[in-house]
Coordinates of C-alpha atoms and ligand atoms in Angstrom, one line a residue:
M1 CA 3.2 -17.9 5.2
S2 CA 1.6 -14.6 5.5
E3 CA 1.3 -13.0 8.6
I4 CA 1.2 -9.0 10.7
Q5 CA 2.1 -9.1 14.0
K6 CA 2.3 -6.2 16.1
F7 CA 4.3 -5.4 19.1
L8 CA 5.2 -2.8 22.2
F9 CA 8.3 -2.8 23.8
D10 CA 7.7 -3.0 27.3
G11 CA 7.6 0.0 29.8
L12 CA 8.9 2.1 26.4
P13 CA 6.8 4.3 24.4
V14 CA 7.3 2.2 21.0
R15 CA 5.2 0.2 19.0
G16 CA 6.1 -1.7 16.2
A17 CA 4.8 -4.0 13.4
I18 CA 5.9 -6.7 10.9
V19 CA 5.0 -7.9 8.0
R20 CA 5.4 -10.9 5.9
V21 CA 3.3 -12.0 2.6
D22 CA 4.4 -14.7 0.5
S23 CA 1.2 -16.9 -1.7
P24 CA -0.6 -13.7 -1.7
W25 CA 1.7 -11.6 -3.4
Q26 CA 2.5 -14.3 -5.9
E27 CA -0.9 -14.1 -6.7
V28 CA -0.8 -10.6 -7.7
L29 CA 2.0 -11.5 -9.8
T30 CA 1.0 -14.3 -11.3
R31 CA -2.6 -13.0 -12.1
R32 CA -0.5 -9.8 -14.0
A33 CA 1.6 -12.5 -16.1
N34 CA -1.4 -14.2 -17.1
N35 CA -3.1 -11.1 -18.3
S36 CA -2.4 -11.4 -22.3
E37 CA -3.0 -7.9 -22.6
T38 CA -0.3 -6.5 -20.1
G39 CA 2.1 -9.3 -19.5
A40 CA 4.6 -9.7 -16.7
Y41 CA 5.7 -7.1 -14.8
P42 CA 9.4 -6.3 -15.4
A43 CA 10.9 -7.0 -11.8
G44 CA 12.0 -3.2 -11.1
L45 CA 8.2 -2.5 -11.0
S46 CA 7.2 -6.0 -9.2
R47 CA 9.6 -5.1 -6.7
V48 CA 8.5 -1.6 -5.8
L49 CA 4.9 -2.5 -5.7
G50 CA 5.6 -5.2 -3.5
E51 CA 7.4 -2.8 -1.1
M52 CA 4.0 -0.6 -1.5
T53 CA 1.7 -3.3 -0.5
A54 CA 4.1 -4.4 2.7
A55 CA 4.3 -0.5 3.6
G56 CA 0.5 -0.4 3.0
L57 CA -0.2 -3.2 5.5
L58 CA 1.7 -1.9 7.9
M59 CA -0.3 1.4 7.5
Q60 CA -3.2 0.3 7.6
S61 CA -2.8 -2.2 10.9
N62 CA -1.2 0.8 12.1
I63 CA -4.5 3.0 12.3
H64 CA -8.0 2.5 13.7
F65 CA -9.9 2.9 10.4
D66 CA -12.4 1.2 8.7
G67 CA -11.9 1.9 4.7
A68 CA -9.3 1.5 2.3
L69 CA -5.7 2.9 2.6
V70 CA -4.3 3.4 -0.8
L71 CA -0.8 4.1 -1.8
Q72 CA 0.0 5.3 -5.3
I73 CA 2.9 6.8 -6.8
Q74 CA 2.1 8.7 -10.2
G75 CA 5.3 8.6 -12.3
D76 CA 6.4 11.3 -15.1
G77 CA 8.2 8.3 -16.8
P78 CA 7.7 4.9 -18.1
V79 CA 5.8 4.1 -15.4
R80 CA 2.4 6.4 -15.0
L81 CA 0.9 4.6 -11.8
A82 CA 1.5 2.0 -9.2
V83 CA -1.2 1.4 -6.9
A84 CA -1.8 -0.7 -3.7
E85 CA -4.8 -0.7 -1.8
V86 CA -5.3 -2.4 1.7
K87 CA -8.6 -2.7 3.3
S88 CA -9.2 -2.6 7.4
D89 CA -9.1 -6.3 7.5
L90 CA -6.0 -6.6 5.5
R91 CA -7.0 -7.5 2.4
F92 CA -5.1 -5.7 -0.1
R93 CA -4.6 -5.9 -4.3
A94 CA -2.1 -3.8 -6.4
T95 CA -1.4 -3.1 -9.9
A96 CA 0.9 -0.6 -11.9
T97 CA 0.4 1.6 -15.3
I98 CA 3.0 0.9 -17.7
A99 CA 3.1 3.9 -20.1
P100 CA 2.7 2.3 -24.2
S101 CA 5.5 0.4 -25.3
Q102 CA 7.6 1.1 -22.4
Q103 CA 7.0 -2.2 -20.8
D104 CA 10.7 -3.8 -22.1
K105 CA 12.3 -0.6 -21.4
I106 CA 12.2 -1.1 -17.8
A107 CA 15.5 -2.4 -16.4
A108 CA 15.2 -5.3 -13.8
D109 CA 17.5 -2.9 -11.5
A110 CA 15.9 0.0 -12.7
T111 CA 15.3 2.8 -9.8
L112 CA 12.7 4.5 -8.9
K113 CA 14.1 7.8 -10.7
D114 CA 14.0 5.7 -13.7
M115 CA 10.9 4.3 -13.4
F116 CA 9.1 7.2 -11.8
N117 CA 10.9 10.6 -11.6
V118 CA 12.8 11.2 -15.4
H119 CA 11.7 14.8 -14.7
G120 CA 11.2 15.1 -11.5
Q121 CA 7.3 15.3 -11.1
G122 CA 6.8 12.0 -9.4
R123 CA 4.3 11.9 -6.6
C124 CA 3.4 9.4 -3.9
A125 CA -0.1 9.6 -2.4
I126 CA -1.5 8.2 0.7
T127 CA -5.3 8.2 0.6
L128 CA -7.9 6.9 3.5
D129 CA -11.2 6.7 2.2
A130 CA -13.6 5.5 4.5
D131 CA -16.2 3.0 4.1
E132 CA -18.9 5.1 5.5
K133 CA -19.7 7.8 3.2
H134 CA -21.8 10.6 4.1
P135 CA -22.5 13.1 0.9
S136 CA -20.4 15.7 1.8
Y137 CA -17.8 13.0 2.6
Q138 CA -14.1 14.0 1.4
P139 CA -11.5 11.1 1.4
Y140 CA -7.8 12.2 3.5
Q141 CA -5.3 12.6 1.2
G142 CA -1.5 13.5 1.9
I143 CA 1.1 14.1 -0.9
V144 CA 4.6 14.2 -1.2
S145 CA 7.5 14.6 -4.1
L146 CA 9.9 11.6 -4.0
M147 CA 12.3 14.1 -4.0
D148 CA 15.0 15.0 -0.8
E149 CA 15.5 18.8 0.1
D150 CA 18.2 18.7 -2.2
G151 CA 16.2 17.8 -5.6
N152 CA 17.8 14.1 -5.5
T153 CA 15.4 11.4 -6.1
L154 CA 15.3 9.6 -2.8
P155 CA 16.7 6.1 -3.1
S156 CA 13.6 3.9 -1.8
L157 CA 10.0 3.5 -0.6
S158 CA 11.0 3.6 2.5
E159 CA 12.9 6.9 2.7
I160 CA 9.9 8.5 0.6
L161 CA 7.4 7.2 3.2
Q162 CA 9.5 8.2 6.1
Q163 CA 9.4 11.6 4.9
Y164 CA 6.2 11.6 4.4
M165 CA 5.0 10.6 7.8
R166 CA 8.0 13.3 9.3
L167 CA 6.1 16.2 7.0
S168 CA 2.4 14.9 7.9
E169 CA 2.4 13.0 11.4
Q170 CA 5.3 14.3 13.3
L171 CA 5.6 10.9 14.7
D172 CA 8.8 9.3 14.7
T173 CA 8.7 6.3 12.5
V174 CA 11.3 3.8 10.7
L175 CA 9.6 1.8 8.1
I176 CA 11.8 -0.6 5.7
V177 CA 10.2 -2.5 3.5
A178 CA 11.5 -5.1 0.6
A179 CA 9.9 -7.3 -1.8
N180 CA 11.0 -9.5 -4.6
E181 CA 9.2 -12.2 -6.8
T182 CA 8.2 -14.5 -4.1
V183 CA 8.1 -12.3 -0.8
A184 CA 6.8 -8.9 -0.1
A185 CA 7.8 -8.0 3.6
G186 CA 8.2 -4.8 6.1
L187 CA 9.1 -3.7 9.5
L188 CA 7.6 -0.4 11.3
I189 CA 8.8 0.9 14.6
Q190 CA 6.7 4.2 16.0
R191 CA 7.4 6.5 18.8
I192 CA 4.3 6.9 20.8
P193 CA 3.0 9.6 23.2
V194 CA 3.6 8.1 26.6
K195 CA 0.4 10.0 27.9
G196 CA -2.9 9.1 26.7
E197 CA -4.2 5.7 25.7
G198 CA -0.5 4.7 24.1
N199 CA 0.4 4.4 27.5
L200 CA -0.2 0.6 27.8
A201 CA 3.1 -0.2 29.1
G202 CA 2.8 2.4 32.2
A203 CA 5.9 4.3 31.5
Q204 CA 6.3 6.9 34.6
A205 CA 8.4 10.2 34.3
N206 CA 9.0 13.0 36.6
T207 CA 8.6 15.8 34.7
E208 CA 7.9 17.0 31.4
E209 CA 11.4 17.7 30.3
Q210 CA 12.7 14.0 31.2
D211 CA 9.5 12.3 29.8
V212 CA 10.7 13.7 26.3
L213 CA 14.2 12.7 27.0
G214 CA 13.4 9.4 28.0
H215 CA 11.1 9.1 24.6
N216 CA 13.7 10.1 22.4
E217 CA 16.8 8.0 23.9
D218 CA 14.6 4.5 23.8
F219 CA 12.9 5.3 20.5
N220 CA 16.5 6.3 18.6
R221 CA 17.9 2.8 20.2
I222 CA 15.4 0.9 18.8
A223 CA 15.3 3.2 15.9
T224 CA 18.7 2.2 15.3
L225 CA 18.5 -1.6 16.0
A226 CA 15.7 -1.7 13.2
H227 CA 17.9 0.0 10.6
S228 CA 20.4 -2.3 10.7
L229 CA 17.9 -4.9 9.6
A230 CA 19.1 -5.8 6.1
E231 CA 17.1 -6.6 2.8
Q232 CA 17.8 -10.2 2.6
E233 CA 17.2 -10.8 6.4
L234 CA 13.9 -9.1 5.6
L235 CA 13.0 -11.2 2.7
E236 CA 14.6 -14.4 3.9
L237 CA 13.4 -14.8 7.8
D238 CA 10.4 -15.3 9.3
S239 CA 9.1 -12.7 11.4
D240 CA 9.9 -14.1 15.0
T241 CA 13.4 -14.5 14.1
I242 CA 13.8 -10.9 12.5
L243 CA 12.4 -9.8 15.9
R244 CA 14.7 -11.9 18.3
R245 CA 17.8 -11.2 16.0
L246 CA 17.2 -7.5 16.4
F247 CA 15.6 -6.6 19.7
W248 CA 17.0 -9.6 21.7
Q249 CA 18.0 -7.3 24.7
E250 CA 14.1 -5.9 24.6
T251 CA 11.0 -7.0 26.1
L252 CA 8.0 -7.2 23.6
S253 CA 4.4 -7.6 24.2
R254 CA 2.5 -8.9 21.4
V255 CA -0.4 -7.0 20.3
D256 CA -4.0 -9.4 19.3
T257 CA -4.0 -8.5 15.9
Q258 CA -7.9 -10.3 16.1
G259 CA -7.1 -12.8 13.4
R260 CA -5.9 -10.1 10.9
E261 CA -3.8 -11.7 7.9
P262 CA -3.1 -10.2 4.5
H263 CA -5.0 -11.8 1.9
F264 CA -5.4 -11.0 -1.6
G265 CA -8.9 -9.6 -2.7
C266 CA -10.3 -7.6 -5.5
Q267 CA -13.3 -5.8 -4.8
C268 CA -14.4 -5.4 -8.5
D269 CA -17.9 -6.9 -9.8
R270 CA -19.7 -6.5 -12.7
E271 CA -22.1 -4.0 -11.1
R272 CA -19.1 -1.7 -10.5
V273 CA -18.2 -2.1 -14.2
S274 CA -21.6 -1.4 -15.5
N275 CA -21.5 1.9 -13.1
M276 CA -18.5 2.9 -15.0
L277 CA -20.1 2.6 -18.0
R278 CA -23.3 4.2 -17.5
G279 CA -20.9 7.4 -16.1
L280 CA -19.1 7.4 -19.7
G281 CA -22.7 8.0 -21.5
Q282 CA -24.7 6.2 -23.6
E283 CA -24.0 7.4 -26.6
E284 CA -20.0 6.4 -26.4
V285 CA -20.9 3.4 -24.9
S286 CA -22.9 2.4 -27.6
D287 CA -20.4 3.4 -29.7
M288 CA -17.7 1.0 -28.7
L289 CA -20.0 -2.0 -29.6
E290 CA -18.6 -3.3 -32.9
G291 CA -21.0 -5.5 -34.7
D292 CA -22.0 -8.4 -32.6
K293 CA -18.4 -8.1 -30.7
P294 CA -19.3 -7.5 -26.8
I295 CA -17.3 -4.7 -25.1
E296 CA -14.7 -5.7 -22.8
V297 CA -13.6 -4.5 -19.4
G298 CA -10.7 -5.8 -18.0
C299 CA -9.9 -5.1 -13.9
E300 CA -6.2 -4.3 -13.6
F301 CA -6.2 -5.5 -10.0
C302 CA -7.5 -9.0 -10.5
G303 CA -7.5 -9.5 -14.2
A304 CA -11.1 -10.3 -14.2
Q305 CA -12.5 -9.9 -17.8
Y306 CA -16.4 -8.2 -17.7
H307 CA -18.4 -8.4 -21.5
F308 CA -21.3 -6.8 -22.0
D309 CA -23.2 -7.2 -25.6
A310 CA -26.0 -5.0 -26.9
V311 CA -28.6 -6.2 -24.6
D312 CA -26.4 -5.7 -21.6
V313 CA -26.2 -2.3 -22.9
A314 CA -29.1 -1.3 -23.3
Q315 CA -30.7 -2.7 -20.0
I316 CA -27.4 -0.6 -18.4
F317 CA -29.0 2.7 -19.7
S318 CA -32.4 1.7 -18.6
A319 CA -31.6 1.1 -15.1
P320 CA -31.7 3.0 -12.5
A321 CA -27.8 4.1 -11.5
T322 CA -26.9 2.6 -7.9
N323 CA -25.0 5.0 -5.3
Q324 CA -21.9 3.3 -5.7
N325 CA -18.5 5.2 -6.6
L326 CA -17.3 5.0 -9.6
Q327 CA -14.0 2.8 -9.7
D328 CA -10.8 3.2 -10.9
G329 CA -8.4 0.7 -12.0
H330 CA -10.7 -0.7 -15.4
Q331 CA -9.6 -0.6 -18.3
L332 CA -11.6 -0.5 -21.2
H333 CA -10.4 -2.6 -24.4
Ligands
ZN1 ZN1 -10.9 -7.0 -9.9

């Protein structure tokens, strides 16, 4: 079962979310495996991509934002790019690009360093791209390196994202994600300011100082419990069991997730691909036509194939452009 649950710790300025995705995650892997251009992901890479998907779902569910949250790792090693994109309704897609002839060289137990940070140039980027765009709109983007302060590659995506949150939001956050070939799952725990809208549980404090002290003690206790969650537990147990095991001494209130459920979905369509071709220019696109063979454009996210013959190409360059943005993730073959 795929689900996301959000919750508050009663009387404490701490909130959380837990996500578990099975068949929609398997669909991402199956579509890739069925793509004759790429073949299946190496196990080490599918694990990271699943972790990115779980993290993206948790982060998207944790903000009030209409648009796409895009988590990317740009690599300097055998994996050039890994992308997980989650829309506000928890529709997600994910893909990765492997450098030419490197597919077979990525070991099943490859680390983040092996795949993305061979020369220390790997980067993790989080982008918020709103649905409603004004002409001057710039998406928000935060970027962090994959290394700690001592120059060592961080061992897991969880630690990279925790570092990101520490450096950007300054909200104490625990983020634990795990994935395998069947499940992508994660747990997020976050300290929230006691004053303001986060104060749903009515926590009271006499002075500012006590307020701050109280926060930290409560958050630290819950964070320690969260950190005791083992990867295997996250992958194998259902969400209710995990929450009960970790937080049986705490009182949790569920937050309505408004029926939102993680599901796979790709936004590619023929019009977007046409716009992408239009952006390349008529000369270049006409050169791609070889005799009677149509141009084939494959979507890296879902594997859909779009074909354009000479008539289609002529039409693209005679019709007025629509105002959709150019989409990446399309590969010309
Ligand atoms: Zn697609």
